[in-house]
mmCIF file of C-alpha atoms in Angstrom:
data_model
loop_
_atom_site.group_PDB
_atom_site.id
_atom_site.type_symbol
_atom_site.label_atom_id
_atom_site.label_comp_id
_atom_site.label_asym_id
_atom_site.label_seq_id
_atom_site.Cartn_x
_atom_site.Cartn_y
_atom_site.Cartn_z
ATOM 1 C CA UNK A 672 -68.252 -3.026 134.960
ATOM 2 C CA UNK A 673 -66.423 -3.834 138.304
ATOM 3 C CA UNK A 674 -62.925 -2.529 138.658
ATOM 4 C CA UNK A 675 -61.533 -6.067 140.487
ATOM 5 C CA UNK A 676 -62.836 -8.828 140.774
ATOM 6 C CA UNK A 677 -62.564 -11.740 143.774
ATOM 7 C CA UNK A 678 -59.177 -12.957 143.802
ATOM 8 C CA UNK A 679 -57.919 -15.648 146.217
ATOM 9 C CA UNK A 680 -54.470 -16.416 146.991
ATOM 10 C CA UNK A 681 -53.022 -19.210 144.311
ATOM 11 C CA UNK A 682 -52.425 -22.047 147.775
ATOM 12 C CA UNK A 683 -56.323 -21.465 147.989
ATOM 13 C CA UNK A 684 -57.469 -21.551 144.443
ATOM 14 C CA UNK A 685 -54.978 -24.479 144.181
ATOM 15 C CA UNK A 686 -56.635 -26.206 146.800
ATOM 16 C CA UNK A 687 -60.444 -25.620 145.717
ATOM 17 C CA UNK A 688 -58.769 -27.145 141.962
ATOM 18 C CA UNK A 689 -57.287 -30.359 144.349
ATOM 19 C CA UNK A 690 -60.227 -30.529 145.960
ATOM 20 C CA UNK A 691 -62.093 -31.081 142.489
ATOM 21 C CA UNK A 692 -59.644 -33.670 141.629
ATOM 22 C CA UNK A 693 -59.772 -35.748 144.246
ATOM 23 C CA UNK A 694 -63.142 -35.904 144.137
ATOM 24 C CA UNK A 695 -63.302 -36.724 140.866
ATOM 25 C CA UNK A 696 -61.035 -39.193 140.881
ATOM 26 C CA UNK A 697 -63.291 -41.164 143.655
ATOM 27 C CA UNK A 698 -65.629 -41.009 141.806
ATOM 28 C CA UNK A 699 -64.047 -42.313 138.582
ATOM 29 C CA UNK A 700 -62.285 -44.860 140.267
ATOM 30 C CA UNK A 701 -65.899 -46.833 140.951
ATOM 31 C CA UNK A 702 -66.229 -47.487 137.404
ATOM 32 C CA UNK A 703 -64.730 -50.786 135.953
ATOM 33 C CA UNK A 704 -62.429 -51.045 132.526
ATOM 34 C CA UNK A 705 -60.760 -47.429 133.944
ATOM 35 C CA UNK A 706 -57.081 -47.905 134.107
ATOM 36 C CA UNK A 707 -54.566 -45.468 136.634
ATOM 37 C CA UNK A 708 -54.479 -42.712 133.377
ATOM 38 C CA UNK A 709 -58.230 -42.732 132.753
ATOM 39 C CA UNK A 710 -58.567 -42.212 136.218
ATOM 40 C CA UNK A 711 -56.004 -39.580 136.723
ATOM 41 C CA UNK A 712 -57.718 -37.847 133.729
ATOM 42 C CA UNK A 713 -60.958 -37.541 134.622
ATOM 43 C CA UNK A 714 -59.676 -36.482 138.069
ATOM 44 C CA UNK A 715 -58.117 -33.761 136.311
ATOM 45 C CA UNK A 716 -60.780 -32.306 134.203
ATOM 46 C CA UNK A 717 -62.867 -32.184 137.512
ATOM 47 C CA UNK A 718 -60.535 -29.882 139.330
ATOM 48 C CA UNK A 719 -60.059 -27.860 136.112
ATOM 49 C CA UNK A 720 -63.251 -27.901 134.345
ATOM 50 C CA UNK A 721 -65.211 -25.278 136.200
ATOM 51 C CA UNK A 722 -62.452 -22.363 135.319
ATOM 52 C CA UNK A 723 -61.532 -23.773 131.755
ATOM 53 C CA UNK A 724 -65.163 -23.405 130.891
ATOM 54 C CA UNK A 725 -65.566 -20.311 132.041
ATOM 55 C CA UNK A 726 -62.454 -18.625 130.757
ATOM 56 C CA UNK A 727 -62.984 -20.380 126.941
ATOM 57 C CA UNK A 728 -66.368 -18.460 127.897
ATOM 58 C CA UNK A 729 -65.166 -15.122 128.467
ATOM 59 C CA UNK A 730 -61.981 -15.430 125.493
ATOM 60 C CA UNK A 731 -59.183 -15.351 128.206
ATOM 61 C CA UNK A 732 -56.271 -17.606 128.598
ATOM 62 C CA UNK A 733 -57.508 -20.712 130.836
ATOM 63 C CA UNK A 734 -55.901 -20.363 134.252
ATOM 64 C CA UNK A 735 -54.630 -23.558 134.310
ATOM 65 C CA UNK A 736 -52.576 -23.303 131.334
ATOM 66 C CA UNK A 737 -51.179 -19.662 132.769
ATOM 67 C CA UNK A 738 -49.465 -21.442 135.747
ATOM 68 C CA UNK A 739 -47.460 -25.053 135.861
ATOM 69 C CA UNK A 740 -49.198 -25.475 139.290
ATOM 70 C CA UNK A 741 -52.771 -26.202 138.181
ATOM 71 C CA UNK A 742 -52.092 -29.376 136.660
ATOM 72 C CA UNK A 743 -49.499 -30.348 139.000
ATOM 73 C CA UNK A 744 -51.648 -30.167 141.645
ATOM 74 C CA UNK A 745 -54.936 -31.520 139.925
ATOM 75 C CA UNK A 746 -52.616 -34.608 138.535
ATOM 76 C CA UNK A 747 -51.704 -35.362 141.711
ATOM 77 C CA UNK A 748 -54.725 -34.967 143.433
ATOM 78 C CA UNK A 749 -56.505 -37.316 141.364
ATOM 79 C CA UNK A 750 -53.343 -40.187 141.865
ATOM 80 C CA UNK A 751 -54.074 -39.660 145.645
ATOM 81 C CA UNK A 752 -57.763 -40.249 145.214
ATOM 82 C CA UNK A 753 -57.389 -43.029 143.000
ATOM 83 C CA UNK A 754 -54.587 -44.890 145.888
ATOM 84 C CA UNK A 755 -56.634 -43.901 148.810
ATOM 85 C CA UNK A 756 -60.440 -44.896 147.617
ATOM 86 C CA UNK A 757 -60.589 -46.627 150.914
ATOM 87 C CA UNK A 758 -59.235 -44.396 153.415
ATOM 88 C CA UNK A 759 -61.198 -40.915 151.659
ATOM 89 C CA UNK A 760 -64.130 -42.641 151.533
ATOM 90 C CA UNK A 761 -63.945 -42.537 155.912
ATOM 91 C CA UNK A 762 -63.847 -38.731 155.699
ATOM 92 C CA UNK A 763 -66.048 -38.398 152.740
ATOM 93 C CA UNK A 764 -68.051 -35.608 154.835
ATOM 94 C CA UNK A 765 -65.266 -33.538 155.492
ATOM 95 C CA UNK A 766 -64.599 -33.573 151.553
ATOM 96 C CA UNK A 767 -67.735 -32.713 150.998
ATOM 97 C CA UNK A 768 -67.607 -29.307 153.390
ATOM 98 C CA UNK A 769 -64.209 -28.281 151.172
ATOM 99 C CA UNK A 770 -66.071 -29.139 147.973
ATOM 100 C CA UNK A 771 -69.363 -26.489 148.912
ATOM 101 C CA UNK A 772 -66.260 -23.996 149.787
ATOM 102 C CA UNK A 773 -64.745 -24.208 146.676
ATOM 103 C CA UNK A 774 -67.807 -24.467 144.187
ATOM 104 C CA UNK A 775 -68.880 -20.954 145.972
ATOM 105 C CA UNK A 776 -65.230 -19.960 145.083
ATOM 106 C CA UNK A 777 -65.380 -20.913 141.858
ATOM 107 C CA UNK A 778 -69.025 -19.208 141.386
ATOM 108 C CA UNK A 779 -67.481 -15.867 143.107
ATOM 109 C CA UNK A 780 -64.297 -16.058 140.845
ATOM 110 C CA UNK A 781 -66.310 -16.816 137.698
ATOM 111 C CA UNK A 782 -69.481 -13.831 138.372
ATOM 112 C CA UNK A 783 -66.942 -11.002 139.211
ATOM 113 C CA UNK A 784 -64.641 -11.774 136.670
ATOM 114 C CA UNK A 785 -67.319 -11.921 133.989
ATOM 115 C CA UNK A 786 -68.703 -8.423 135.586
ATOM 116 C CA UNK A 787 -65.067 -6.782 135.330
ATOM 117 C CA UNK A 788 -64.823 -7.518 131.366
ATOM 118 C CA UNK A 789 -67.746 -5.870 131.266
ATOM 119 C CA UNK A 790 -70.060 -8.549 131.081
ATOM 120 C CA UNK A 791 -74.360 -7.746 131.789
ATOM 121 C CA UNK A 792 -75.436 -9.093 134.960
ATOM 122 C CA UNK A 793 -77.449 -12.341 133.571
ATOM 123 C CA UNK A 794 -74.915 -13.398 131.407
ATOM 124 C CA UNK A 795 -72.346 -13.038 134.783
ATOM 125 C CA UNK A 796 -74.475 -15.213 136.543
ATOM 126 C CA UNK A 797 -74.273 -17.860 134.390
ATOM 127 C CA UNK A 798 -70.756 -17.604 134.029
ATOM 128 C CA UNK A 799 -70.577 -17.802 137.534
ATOM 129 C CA UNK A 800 -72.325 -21.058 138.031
ATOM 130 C CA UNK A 801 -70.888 -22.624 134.781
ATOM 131 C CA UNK A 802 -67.745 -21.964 136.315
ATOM 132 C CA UNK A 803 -68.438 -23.723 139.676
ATOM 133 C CA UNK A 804 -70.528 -26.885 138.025
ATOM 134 C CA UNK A 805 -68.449 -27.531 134.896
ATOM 135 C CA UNK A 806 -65.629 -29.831 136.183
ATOM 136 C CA UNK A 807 -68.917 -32.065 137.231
ATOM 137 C CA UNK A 808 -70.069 -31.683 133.689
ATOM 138 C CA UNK A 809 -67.457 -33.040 132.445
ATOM 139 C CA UNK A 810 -66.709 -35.893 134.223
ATOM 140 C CA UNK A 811 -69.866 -37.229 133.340
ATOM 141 C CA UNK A 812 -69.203 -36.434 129.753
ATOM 142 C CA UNK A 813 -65.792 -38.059 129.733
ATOM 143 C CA UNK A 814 -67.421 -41.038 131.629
ATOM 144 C CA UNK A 815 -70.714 -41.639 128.798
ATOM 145 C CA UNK A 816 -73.177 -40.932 131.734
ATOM 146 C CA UNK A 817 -76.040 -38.993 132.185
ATOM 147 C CA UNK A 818 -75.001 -35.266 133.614
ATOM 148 C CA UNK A 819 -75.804 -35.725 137.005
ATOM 149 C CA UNK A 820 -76.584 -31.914 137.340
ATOM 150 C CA UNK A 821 -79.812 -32.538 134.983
ATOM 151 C CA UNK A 822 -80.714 -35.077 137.075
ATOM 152 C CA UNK A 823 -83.030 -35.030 140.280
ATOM 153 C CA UNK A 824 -80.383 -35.080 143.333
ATOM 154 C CA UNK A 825 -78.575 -32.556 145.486
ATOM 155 C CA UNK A 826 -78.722 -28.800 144.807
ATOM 156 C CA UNK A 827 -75.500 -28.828 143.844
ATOM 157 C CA UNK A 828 -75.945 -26.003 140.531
ATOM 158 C CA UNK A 829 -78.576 -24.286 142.832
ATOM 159 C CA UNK A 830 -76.602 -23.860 145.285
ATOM 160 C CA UNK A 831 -74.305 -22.279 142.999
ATOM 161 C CA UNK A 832 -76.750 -20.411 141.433
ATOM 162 C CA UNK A 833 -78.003 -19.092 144.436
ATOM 163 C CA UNK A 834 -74.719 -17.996 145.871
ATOM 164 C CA UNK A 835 -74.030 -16.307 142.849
ATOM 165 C CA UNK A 836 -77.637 -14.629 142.849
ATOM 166 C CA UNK A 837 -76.905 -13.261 146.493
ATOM 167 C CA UNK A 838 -73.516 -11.914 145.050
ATOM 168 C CA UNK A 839 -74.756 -9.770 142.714
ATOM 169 C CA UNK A 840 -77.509 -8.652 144.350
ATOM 170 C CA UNK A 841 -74.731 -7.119 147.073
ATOM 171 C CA UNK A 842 -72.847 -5.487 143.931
ATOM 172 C CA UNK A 843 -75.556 -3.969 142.855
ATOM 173 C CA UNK A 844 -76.500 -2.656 146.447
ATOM 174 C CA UNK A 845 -73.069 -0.450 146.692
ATOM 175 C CA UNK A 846 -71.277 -3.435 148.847
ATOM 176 C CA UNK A 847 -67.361 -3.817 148.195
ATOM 177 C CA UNK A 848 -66.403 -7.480 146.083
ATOM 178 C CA UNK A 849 -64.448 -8.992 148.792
ATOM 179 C CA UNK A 850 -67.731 -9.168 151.511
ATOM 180 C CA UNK A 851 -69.833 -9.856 148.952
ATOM 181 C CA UNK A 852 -67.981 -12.788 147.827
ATOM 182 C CA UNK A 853 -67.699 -13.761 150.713
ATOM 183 C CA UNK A 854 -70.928 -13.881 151.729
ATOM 184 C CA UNK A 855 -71.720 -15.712 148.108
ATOM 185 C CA UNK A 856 -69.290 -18.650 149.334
ATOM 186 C CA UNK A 857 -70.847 -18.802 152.793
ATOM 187 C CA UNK A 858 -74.338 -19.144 150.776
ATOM 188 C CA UNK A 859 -73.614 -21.610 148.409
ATOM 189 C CA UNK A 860 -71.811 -23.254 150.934
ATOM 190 C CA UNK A 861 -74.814 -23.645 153.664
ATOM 191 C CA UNK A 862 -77.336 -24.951 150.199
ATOM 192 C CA UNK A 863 -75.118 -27.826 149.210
ATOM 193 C CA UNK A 864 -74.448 -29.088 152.929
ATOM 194 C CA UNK A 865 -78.332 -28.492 154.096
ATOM 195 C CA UNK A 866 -79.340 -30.415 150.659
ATOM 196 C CA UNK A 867 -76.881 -33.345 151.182
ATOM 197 C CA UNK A 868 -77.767 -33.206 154.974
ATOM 198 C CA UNK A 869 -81.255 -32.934 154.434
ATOM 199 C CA UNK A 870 -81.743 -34.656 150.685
ATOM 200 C CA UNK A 871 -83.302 -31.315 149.221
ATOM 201 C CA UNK A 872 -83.821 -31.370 145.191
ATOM 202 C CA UNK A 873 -85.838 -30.061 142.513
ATOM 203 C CA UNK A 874 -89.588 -32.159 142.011
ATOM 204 C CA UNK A 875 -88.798 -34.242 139.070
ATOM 205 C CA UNK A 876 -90.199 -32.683 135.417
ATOM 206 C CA UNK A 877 -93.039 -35.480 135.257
ATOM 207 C CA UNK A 878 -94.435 -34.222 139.112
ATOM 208 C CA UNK A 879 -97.086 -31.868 137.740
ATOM 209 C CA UNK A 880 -98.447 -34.627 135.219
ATOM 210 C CA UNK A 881 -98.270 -36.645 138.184
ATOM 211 C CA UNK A 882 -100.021 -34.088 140.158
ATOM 212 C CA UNK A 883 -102.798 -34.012 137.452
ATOM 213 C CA UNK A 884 -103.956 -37.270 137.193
ATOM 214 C CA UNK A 885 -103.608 -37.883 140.821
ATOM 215 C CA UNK A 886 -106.583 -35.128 141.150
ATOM 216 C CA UNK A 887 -108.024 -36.435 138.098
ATOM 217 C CA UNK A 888 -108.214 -39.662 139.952
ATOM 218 C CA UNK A 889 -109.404 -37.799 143.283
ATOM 219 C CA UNK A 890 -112.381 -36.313 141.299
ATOM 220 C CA UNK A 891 -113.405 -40.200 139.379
ATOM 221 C CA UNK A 892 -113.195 -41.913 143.446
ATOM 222 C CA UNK A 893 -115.639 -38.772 144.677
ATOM 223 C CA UNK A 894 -117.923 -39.460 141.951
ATOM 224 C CA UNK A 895 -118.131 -43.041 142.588
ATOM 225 C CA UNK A 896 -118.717 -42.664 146.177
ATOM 226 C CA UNK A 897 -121.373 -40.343 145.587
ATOM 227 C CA UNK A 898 -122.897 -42.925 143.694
ATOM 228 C CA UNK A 899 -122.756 -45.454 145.734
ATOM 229 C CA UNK A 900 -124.268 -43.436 148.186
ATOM 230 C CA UNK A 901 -126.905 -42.172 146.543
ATOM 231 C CA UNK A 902 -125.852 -38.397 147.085
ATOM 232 C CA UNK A 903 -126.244 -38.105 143.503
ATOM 233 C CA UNK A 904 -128.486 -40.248 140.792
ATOM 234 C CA UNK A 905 -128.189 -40.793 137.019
ATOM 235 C CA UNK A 906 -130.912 -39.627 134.920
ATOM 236 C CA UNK A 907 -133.330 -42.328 133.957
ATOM 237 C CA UNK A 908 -134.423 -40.743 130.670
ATOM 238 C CA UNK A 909 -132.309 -40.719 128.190
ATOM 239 C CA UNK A 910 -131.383 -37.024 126.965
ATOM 240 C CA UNK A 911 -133.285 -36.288 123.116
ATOM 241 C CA UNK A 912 -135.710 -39.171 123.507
ATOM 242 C CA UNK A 913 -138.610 -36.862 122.870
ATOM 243 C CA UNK A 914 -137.715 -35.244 120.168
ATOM 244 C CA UNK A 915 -136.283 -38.710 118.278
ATOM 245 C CA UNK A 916 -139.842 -40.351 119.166
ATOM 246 C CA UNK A 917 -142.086 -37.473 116.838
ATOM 247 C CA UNK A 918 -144.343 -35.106 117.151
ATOM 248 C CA UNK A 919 -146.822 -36.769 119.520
ATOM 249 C CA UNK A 920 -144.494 -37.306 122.118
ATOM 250 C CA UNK A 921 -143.003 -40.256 123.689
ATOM 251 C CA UNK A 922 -145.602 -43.331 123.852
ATOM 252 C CA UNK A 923 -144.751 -45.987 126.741
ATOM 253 C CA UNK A 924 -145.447 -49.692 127.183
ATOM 254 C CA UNK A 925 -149.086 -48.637 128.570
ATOM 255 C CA UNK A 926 -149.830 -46.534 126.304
ATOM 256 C CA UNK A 927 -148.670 -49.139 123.594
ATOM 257 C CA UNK A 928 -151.517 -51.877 125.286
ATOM 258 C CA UNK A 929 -154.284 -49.688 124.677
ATOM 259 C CA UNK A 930 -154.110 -48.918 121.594
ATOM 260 C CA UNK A 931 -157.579 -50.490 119.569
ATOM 261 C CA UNK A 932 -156.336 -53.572 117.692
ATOM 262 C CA UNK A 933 -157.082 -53.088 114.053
ATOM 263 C CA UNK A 934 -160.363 -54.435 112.210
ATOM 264 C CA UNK A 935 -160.051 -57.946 111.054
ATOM 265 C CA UNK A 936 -161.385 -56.850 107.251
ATOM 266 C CA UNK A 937 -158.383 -54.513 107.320
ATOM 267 C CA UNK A 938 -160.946 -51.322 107.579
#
């Protein structure tokens, strides 16, 4: 059990919450048939989700009911990413850097405060990344689509994971919570960028049956090429044929011509 946990000052976890928001609210204001209050919604639950989740998770009072300023700032977040699609959408990449800070904030907030109510390690960890991946969750719920974090794409729950890995790994080596958090926000931080940047995923669940037949396939094209080659010949007997033709052996075409035609009286 850790006696603190990673706590940021409320401007920053307000911020990492706004940040959520707005992106959700981008994101939600592609779809067609959303009016301004679905939008705002869905922005909402974005910035939110992550730390509802995990505190329904670990029986505490959700954050952003403990403090007006939550959903002040996630409502208006998401009204500002609804009006300014346009104009976001320019500086998309620098939304994206404050989004990788504040999942790894989310992931530090969630592990160490799972660890100080005397939660096991595993189960921290996956507080931890539930915390930092659940507004994303659900926004796709609230919007009928498939999860995008079961989906092949970004590391964005790996990088979480990862970060939050890298945490507790520090804890357990005697190093204080604040520089290890830190260090677990710089982590998951570097992941998600150098995924986006680079287009890093997980192979898709279907690559090793893939992977099977294509060396099933590999093995059929050698065999065929030996053949053709001659580097390898079929038998020309077929296997059993002695046995199925009796006791006296096989008897061929010549054989077969010399036999003595039988007497004409039938003797």
């Amino acid at each position: 059990m850790l006696d603190e946990t990673f706590r940021i000052p409320l401007y920053a976890d307000l911020a990492a919450v706004g940040v959520g928001s707005l992106q959700g609210a981008l994101f939600a204001a592609g779809f067609k048939r959303l009016d301004l209050l679905g939008v705002a919604i869905i922005g909402i639950f974005s910035g939110v989700g992550g730390g509802f989740l995990r505190d329904v998770f670990l029986g505490t009072t959700p954050a952003a009911f403990a403090d007006n300023w939550y959903l002040i700032v996630a409502t208006a977040a998401a009204f500002i990413g609804m009006l300014l699609q346009r104009l976001l959408e320019k500086v998309d990449p620098v939304i994206t850097v404050l989004d990788a800070i504040s999942i790894g904030m989310f992931g530090a907030i969630g592990a160490t405060k799972a660890l100080a109510l005397g939660m096991p390690v595993v189960p921290a960890l996956f507080i931890g990344t539930v915390s930092a991946v659940g507004g994303g969750v659900l926004r796709d719920l609230m919007l009928n689509i498939p999860i995008a974090l079961m989906h092949v794409g970004s590391l964005y729950a790996v990088a979480s994971l990862v970060g939050v890995t890298v945490l507790l790994g520090l804890l357990a080596l005697g190093v204080a919570v604040i520089p290890a958090s830190i260090v677990c926000v710089v982590v998951t931080a570097l992941v998600r960028l150098l995924a986006v940047r680079f287009g890093w995923s997980l192979p898709e669940q279907r690559a090793l049956s893939r992977i099977r037949l294509r060396r099933q396939r590999q093995v059929e094209q050698a065999i065929a090429e030996a053949l053709h080659t001659g580097a390898i010949t079929l038998p020309t007997t077929i296997p059993g044929a002695e046995e199925s033709a009796g006791p006296g052996g096989p008897v061929d075409a010549k054989d077969r011509d010399s036999d003595p035609e039988p007497p004409l009286d039938g003797r």
